[in-house]
mmCIF file of C-alpha atoms in Angstrom:
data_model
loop_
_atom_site.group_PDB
_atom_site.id
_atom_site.type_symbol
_atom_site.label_atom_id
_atom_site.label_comp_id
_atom_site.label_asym_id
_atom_site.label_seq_id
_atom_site.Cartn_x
_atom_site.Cartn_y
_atom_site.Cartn_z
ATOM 1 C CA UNK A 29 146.666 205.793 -45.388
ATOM 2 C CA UNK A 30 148.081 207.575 -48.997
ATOM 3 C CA UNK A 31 148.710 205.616 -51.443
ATOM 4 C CA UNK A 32 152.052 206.490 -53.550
ATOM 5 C CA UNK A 33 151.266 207.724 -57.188
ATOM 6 C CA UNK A 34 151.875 205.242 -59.614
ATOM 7 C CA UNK A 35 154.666 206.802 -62.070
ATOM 8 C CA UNK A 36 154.177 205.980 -65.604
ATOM 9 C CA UNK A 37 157.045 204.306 -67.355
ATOM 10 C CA UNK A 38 158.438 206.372 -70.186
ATOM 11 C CA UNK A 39 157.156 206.137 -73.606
ATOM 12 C CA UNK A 40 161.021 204.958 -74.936
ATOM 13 C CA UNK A 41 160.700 202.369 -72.552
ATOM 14 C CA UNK A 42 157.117 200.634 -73.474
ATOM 15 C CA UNK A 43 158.063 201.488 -77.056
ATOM 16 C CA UNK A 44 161.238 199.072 -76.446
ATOM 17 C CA UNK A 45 159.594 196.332 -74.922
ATOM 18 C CA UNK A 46 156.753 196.110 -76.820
ATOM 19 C CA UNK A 47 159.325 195.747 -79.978
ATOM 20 C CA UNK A 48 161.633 193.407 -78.124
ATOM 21 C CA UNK A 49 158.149 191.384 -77.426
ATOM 22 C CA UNK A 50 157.712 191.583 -81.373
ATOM 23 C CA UNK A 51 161.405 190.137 -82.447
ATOM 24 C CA UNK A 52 160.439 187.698 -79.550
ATOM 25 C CA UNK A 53 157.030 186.318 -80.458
ATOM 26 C CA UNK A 54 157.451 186.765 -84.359
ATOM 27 C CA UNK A 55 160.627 185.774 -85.306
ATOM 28 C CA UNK A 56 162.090 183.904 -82.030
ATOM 29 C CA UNK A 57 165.260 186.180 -81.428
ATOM 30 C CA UNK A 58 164.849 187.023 -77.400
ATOM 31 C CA UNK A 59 167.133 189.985 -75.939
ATOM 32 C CA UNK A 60 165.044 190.750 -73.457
ATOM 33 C CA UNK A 61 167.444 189.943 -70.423
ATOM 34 C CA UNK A 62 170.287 192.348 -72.313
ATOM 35 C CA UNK A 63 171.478 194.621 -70.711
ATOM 36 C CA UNK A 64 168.710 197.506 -71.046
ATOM 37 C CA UNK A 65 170.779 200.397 -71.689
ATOM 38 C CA UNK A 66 172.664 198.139 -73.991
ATOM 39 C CA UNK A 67 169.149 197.567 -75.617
ATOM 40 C CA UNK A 68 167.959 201.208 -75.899
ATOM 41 C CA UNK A 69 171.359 202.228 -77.793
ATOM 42 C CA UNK A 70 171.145 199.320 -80.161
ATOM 43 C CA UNK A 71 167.128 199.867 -81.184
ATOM 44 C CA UNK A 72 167.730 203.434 -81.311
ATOM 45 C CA UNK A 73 170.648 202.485 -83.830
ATOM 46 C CA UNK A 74 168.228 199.941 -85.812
ATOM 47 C CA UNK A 75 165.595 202.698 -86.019
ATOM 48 C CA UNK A 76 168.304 204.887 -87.462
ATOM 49 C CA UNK A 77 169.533 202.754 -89.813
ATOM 50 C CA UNK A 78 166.146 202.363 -91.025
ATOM 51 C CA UNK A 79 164.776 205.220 -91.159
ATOM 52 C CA UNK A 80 162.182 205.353 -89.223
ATOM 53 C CA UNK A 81 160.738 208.314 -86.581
ATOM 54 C CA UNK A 82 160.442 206.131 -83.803
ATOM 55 C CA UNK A 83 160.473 202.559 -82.376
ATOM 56 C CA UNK A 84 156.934 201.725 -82.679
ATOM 57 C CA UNK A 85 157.056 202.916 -86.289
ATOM 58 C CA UNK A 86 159.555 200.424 -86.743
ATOM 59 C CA UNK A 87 158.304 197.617 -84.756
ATOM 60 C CA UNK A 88 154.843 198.072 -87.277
ATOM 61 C CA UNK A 89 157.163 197.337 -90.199
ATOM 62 C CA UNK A 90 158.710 194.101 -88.344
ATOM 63 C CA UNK A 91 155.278 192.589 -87.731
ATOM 64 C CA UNK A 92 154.612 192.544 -91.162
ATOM 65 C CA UNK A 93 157.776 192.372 -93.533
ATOM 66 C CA UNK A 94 160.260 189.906 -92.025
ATOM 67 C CA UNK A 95 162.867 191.356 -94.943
ATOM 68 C CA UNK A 96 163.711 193.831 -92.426
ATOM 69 C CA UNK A 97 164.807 191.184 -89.903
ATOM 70 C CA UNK A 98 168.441 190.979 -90.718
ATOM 71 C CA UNK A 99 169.029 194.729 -91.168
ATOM 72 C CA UNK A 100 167.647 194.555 -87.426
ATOM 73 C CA UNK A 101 169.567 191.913 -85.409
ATOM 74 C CA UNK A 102 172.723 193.473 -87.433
ATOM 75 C CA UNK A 103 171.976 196.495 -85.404
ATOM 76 C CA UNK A 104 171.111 194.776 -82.088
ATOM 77 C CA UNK A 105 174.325 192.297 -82.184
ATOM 78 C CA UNK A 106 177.980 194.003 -81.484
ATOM 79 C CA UNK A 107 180.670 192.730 -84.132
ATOM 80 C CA UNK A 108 183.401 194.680 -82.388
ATOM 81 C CA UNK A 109 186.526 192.306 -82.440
ATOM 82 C CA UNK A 110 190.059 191.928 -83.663
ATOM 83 C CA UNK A 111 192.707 189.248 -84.523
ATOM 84 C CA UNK A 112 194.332 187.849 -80.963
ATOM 85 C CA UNK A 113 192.298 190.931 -79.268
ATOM 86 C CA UNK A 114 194.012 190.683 -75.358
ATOM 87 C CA UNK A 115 197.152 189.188 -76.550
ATOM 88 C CA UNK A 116 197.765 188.118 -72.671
ATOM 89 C CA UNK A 117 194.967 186.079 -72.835
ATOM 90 C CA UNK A 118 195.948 183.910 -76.126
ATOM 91 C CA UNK A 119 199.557 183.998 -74.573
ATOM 92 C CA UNK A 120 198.456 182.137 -71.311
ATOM 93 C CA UNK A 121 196.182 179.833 -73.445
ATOM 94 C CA UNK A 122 199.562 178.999 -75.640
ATOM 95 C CA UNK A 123 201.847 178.840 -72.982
ATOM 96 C CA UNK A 124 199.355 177.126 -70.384
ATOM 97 C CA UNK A 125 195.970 175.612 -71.365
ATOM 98 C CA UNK A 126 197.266 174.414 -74.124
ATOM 99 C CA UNK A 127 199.345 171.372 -72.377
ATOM 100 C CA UNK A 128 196.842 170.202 -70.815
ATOM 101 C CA UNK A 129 194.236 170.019 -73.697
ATOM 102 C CA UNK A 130 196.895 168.161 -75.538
ATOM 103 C CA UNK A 131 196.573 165.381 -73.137
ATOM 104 C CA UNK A 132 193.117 164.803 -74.728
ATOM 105 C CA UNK A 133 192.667 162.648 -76.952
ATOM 106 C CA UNK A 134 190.515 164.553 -79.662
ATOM 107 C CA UNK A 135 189.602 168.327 -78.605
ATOM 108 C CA UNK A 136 186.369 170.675 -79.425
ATOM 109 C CA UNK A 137 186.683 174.365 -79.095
ATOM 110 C CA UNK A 138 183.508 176.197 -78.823
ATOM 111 C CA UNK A 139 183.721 180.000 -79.452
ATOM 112 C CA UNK A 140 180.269 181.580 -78.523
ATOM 113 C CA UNK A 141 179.618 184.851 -80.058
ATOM 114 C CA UNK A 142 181.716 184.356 -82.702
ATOM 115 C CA UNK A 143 180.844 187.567 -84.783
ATOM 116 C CA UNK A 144 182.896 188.073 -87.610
ATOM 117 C CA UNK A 145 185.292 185.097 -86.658
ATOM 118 C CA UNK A 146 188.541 187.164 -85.286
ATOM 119 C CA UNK A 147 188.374 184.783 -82.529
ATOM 120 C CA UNK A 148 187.910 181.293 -84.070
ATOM 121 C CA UNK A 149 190.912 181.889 -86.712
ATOM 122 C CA UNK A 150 193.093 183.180 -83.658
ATOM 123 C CA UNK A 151 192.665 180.122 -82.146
ATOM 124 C CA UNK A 152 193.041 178.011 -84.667
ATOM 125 C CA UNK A 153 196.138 180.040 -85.902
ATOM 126 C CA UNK A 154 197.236 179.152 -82.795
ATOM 127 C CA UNK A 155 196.290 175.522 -82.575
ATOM 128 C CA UNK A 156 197.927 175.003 -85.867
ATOM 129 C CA UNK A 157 201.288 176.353 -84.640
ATOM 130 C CA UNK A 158 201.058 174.182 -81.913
ATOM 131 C CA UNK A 159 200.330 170.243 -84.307
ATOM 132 C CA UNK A 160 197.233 170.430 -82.509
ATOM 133 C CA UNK A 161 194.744 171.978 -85.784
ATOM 134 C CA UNK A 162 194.217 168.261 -87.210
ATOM 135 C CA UNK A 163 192.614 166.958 -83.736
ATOM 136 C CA UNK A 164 190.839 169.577 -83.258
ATOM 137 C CA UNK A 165 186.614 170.057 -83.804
ATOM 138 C CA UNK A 166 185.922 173.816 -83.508
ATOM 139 C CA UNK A 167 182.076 175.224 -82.885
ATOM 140 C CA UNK A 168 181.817 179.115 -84.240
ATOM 141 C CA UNK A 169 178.259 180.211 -82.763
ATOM 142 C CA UNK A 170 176.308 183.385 -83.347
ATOM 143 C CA UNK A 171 172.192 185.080 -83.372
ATOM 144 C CA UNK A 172 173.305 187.028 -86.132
ATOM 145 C CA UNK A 173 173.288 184.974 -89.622
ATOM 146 C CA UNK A 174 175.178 187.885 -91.837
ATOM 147 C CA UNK A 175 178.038 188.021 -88.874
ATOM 148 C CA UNK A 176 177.937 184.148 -88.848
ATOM 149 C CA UNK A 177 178.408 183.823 -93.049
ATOM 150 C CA UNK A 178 181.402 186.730 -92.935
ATOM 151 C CA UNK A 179 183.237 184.520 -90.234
ATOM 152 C CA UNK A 180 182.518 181.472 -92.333
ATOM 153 C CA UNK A 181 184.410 183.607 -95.348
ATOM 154 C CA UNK A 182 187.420 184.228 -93.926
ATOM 155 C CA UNK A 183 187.828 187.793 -95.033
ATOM 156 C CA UNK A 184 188.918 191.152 -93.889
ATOM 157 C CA UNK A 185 189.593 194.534 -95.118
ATOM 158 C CA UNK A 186 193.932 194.291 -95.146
ATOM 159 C CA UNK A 187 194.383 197.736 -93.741
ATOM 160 C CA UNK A 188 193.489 195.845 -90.406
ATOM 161 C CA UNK A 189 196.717 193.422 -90.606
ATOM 162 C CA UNK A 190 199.367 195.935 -89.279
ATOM 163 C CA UNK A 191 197.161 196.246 -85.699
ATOM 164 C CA UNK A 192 196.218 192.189 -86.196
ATOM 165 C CA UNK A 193 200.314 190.967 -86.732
ATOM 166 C CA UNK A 194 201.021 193.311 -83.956
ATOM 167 C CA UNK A 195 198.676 191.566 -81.272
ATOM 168 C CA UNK A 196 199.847 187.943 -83.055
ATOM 169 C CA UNK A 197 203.281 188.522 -82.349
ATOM 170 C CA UNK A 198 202.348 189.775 -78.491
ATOM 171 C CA UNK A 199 200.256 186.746 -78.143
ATOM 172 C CA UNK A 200 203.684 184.306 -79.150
ATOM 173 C CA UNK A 201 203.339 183.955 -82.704
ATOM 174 C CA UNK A 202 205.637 181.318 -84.156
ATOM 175 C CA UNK A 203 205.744 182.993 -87.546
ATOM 176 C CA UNK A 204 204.731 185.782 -89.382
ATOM 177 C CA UNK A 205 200.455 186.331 -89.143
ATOM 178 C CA UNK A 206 200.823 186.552 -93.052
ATOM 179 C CA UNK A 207 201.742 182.613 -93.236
ATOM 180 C CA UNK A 208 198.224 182.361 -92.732
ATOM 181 C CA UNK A 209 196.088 184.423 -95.048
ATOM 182 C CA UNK A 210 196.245 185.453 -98.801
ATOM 183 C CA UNK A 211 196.395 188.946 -99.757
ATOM 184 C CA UNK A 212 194.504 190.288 -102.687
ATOM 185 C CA UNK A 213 192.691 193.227 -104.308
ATOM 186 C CA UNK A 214 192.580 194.633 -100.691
ATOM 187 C CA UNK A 215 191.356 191.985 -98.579
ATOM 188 C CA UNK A 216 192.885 188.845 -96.292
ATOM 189 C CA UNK A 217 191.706 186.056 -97.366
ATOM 190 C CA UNK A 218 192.603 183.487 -94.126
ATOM 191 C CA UNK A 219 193.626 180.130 -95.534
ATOM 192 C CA UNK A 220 190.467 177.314 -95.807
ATOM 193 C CA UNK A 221 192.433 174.794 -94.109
ATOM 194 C CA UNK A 222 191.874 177.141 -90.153
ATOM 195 C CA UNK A 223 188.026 176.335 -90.774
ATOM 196 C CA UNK A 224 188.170 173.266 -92.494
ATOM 197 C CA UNK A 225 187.310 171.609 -88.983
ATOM 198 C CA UNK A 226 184.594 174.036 -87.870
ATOM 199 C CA UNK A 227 181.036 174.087 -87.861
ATOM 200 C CA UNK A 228 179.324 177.410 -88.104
ATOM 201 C CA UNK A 229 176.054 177.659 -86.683
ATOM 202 C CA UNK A 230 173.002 179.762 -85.469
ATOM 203 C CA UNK A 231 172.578 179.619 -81.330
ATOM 204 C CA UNK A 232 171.101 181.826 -78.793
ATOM 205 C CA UNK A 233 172.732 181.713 -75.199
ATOM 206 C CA UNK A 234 169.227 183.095 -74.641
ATOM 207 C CA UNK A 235 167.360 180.006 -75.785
ATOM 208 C CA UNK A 236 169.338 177.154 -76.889
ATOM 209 C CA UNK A 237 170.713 174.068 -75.210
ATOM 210 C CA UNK A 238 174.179 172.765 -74.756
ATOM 211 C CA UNK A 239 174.661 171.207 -78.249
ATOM 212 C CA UNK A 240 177.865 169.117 -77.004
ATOM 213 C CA UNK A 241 180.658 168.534 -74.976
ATOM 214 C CA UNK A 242 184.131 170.828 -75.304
ATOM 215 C CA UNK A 243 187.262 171.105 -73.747
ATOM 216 C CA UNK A 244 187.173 174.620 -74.667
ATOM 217 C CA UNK A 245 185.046 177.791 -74.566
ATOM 218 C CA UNK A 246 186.137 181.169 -75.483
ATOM 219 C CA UNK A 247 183.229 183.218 -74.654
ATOM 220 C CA UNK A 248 184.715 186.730 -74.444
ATOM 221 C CA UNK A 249 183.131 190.678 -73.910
ATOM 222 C CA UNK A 250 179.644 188.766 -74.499
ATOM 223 C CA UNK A 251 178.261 188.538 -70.897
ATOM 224 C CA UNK A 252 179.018 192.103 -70.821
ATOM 225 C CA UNK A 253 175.239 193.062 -72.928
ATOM 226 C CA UNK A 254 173.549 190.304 -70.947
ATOM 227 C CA UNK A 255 171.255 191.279 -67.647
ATOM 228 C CA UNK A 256 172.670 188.904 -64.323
ATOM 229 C CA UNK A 257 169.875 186.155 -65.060
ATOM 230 C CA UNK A 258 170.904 185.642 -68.747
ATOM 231 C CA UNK A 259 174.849 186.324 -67.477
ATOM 232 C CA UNK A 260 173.747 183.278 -65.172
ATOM 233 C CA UNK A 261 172.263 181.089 -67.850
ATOM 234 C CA UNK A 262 174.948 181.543 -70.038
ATOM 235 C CA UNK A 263 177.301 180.337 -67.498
ATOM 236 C CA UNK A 264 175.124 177.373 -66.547
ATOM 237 C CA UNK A 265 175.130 176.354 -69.897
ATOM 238 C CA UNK A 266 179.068 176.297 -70.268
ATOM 239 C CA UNK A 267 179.517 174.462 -67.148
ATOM 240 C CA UNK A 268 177.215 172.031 -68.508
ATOM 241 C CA UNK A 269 179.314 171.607 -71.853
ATOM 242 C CA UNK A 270 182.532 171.715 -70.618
ATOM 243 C CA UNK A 271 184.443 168.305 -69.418
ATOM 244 C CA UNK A 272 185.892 167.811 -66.684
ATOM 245 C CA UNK A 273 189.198 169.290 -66.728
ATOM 246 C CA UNK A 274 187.807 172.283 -69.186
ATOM 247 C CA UNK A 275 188.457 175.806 -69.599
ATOM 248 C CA UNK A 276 186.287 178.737 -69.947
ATOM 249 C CA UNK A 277 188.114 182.227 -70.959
ATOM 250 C CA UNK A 278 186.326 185.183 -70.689
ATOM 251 C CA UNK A 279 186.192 189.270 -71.469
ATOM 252 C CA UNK A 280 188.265 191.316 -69.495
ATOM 253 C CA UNK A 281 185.568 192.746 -67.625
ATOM 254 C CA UNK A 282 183.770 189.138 -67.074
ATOM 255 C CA UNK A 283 184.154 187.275 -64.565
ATOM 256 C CA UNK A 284 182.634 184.128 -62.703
ATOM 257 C CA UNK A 285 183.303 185.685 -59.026
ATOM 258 C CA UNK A 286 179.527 186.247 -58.127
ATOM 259 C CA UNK A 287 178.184 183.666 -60.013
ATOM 260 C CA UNK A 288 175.648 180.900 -59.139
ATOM 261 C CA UNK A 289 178.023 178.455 -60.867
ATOM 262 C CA UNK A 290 180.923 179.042 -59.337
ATOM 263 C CA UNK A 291 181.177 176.456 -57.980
ATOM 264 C CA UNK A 292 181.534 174.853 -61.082
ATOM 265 C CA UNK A 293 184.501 176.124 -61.628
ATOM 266 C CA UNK A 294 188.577 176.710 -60.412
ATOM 267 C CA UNK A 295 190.453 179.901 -60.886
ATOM 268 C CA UNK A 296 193.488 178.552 -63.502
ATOM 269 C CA UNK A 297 194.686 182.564 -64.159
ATOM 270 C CA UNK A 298 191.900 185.112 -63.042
ATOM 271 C CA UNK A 299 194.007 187.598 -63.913
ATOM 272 C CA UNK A 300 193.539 186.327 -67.839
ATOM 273 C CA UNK A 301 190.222 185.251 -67.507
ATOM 274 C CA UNK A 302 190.077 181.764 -67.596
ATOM 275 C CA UNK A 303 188.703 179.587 -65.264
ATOM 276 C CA UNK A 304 189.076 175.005 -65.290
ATOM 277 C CA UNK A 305 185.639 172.921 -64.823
ATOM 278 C CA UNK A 306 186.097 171.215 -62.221
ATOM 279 C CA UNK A 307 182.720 169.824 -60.227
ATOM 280 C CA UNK A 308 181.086 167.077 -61.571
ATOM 281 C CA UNK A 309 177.991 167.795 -60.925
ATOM 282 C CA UNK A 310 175.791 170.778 -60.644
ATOM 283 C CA UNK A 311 172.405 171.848 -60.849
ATOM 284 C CA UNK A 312 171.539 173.486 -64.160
ATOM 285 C CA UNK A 313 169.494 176.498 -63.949
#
């Protein structure tokens, strides 16, 4: 009986986990159920940045001079967004999730993967317009700390309003997107009053726990990077903080079709991307 040669893995590959392993066991940030060619492109981008040869190179540095940490998960974590990005989506959220969240008495809004913030001052843009900003707790989340302290400021390069008032006024703007920022010295400066109510904070869909309960989680083009056992988690964990009655919106190219939660959850516009809680209970995985 012959035994089939063992192929070796490729030297890019053991080079990537072994650094993964590193962020991991030294410094707690886990991607190692992203998406793998997702993974490759983003290390091969930090090693870039950096200046370094190659990965191992750079992993050497990270065992031993945590300075380098941020400059790393800035490269690993994608801050691709925009201002009502998907106007559809905010437009069925205006026109129909947003009735039946008013019939709550208080609501939280969690937006997971906040990056830069696009999305938590869309929807509270939108919340305002709609009386609902003053009952409303919202939860920005995010791995990357420097991503997580630009959404908490507020501010963005003004070249970037002409495609951002285009989507607002798709998405059913009530006004003019400039009612809500200040414009100075090249820069929007988004009034303090659409994050007054939120509390920006580090969490990993990776590692973390459900932190409360929401009536709301926009959680869009995140599941995307993630392998199907984190894209699993990740769901788990919003069907375990969302009420009963809840809605989840996702990325375009998300959905909650093959899921082992689905259960969990009712089709409210698939179309759109968003999807109602509705089981009570469920088995958390």
């Amino acid at each position: 009986m012959s035994l089939r040669p063992v192929v070796p893995a490729a030297p890019e590959a053991i080079e990537l986990d072994l650094f993964l392993d590193a962020l991991h066991r030294c410094h707690h940030y886990d991607f190692r159920s992203y998406s793998r060619n997702s993974l490759m492109r983003r290390a091969d981008l930090a090693r870039q940045r950096l200046g370094y040869a190659t990965l191992s190179e750079l992993q050497g540095r990270l065992l031993r001079d945590a300075s380098i940490l941020p400059d790393i998960i800035d490269a690993m974590t994608v801050q691709v967004s925009e201002f009502f990005r998907d106007p559809d989506y905010f437009l069925t959220l205006r026109r129909d999730v947003l009735p039946h969240l008013r019939t709550f008495p208080s609501i939280k809004v969690w937006v997971a993967g906040c990056a830069d913030g696009e999305e938590l001052y869309s929807l509270a843009i939108m919340l305002e317009e709609e009386g609902l900003l003053d009952r409303t707790l919202f939860y920005a989340t995010e791995i990357n700390r420097r991503a997580l302290a630009r959404a908490e400021a507020g501010i963005y390069p003004i070249d970037r309003m002409a495609l951002f008032s285009r989507n607002y006024q798709q998405a059913g703007g009530r006004g003019s997107l400039s009612d809500h920022y200040t414009a100075a010295y090249g820069r929007a400066v988004f009034h303090r009053r659409l994050r007054a109510r939120t509390v920006f904070t580090e969490h990993n869909l990776a590692t973390d726990q459900v932190f409360s309960e929401v009536q709301l989680i926009s959680c869009r083009n995140v599941l995307i990077y993630f392998d199907n056992n984190l894209q699993q988690r990740a769901i788990g964990l919003f069907a375990e903080a969302l009420a009963r009655g809840g809605f989840l919106g996702l990325g375009l190219h998300e959905t909650l079709r093959f899921s082992t939660h689905a259960e969990a959850f009712a089709p409210f516009d698939e179309n759109r991307r968003i999807w109602r809680r509705t089981a009570l209970d469920m088995t958390h995985a």
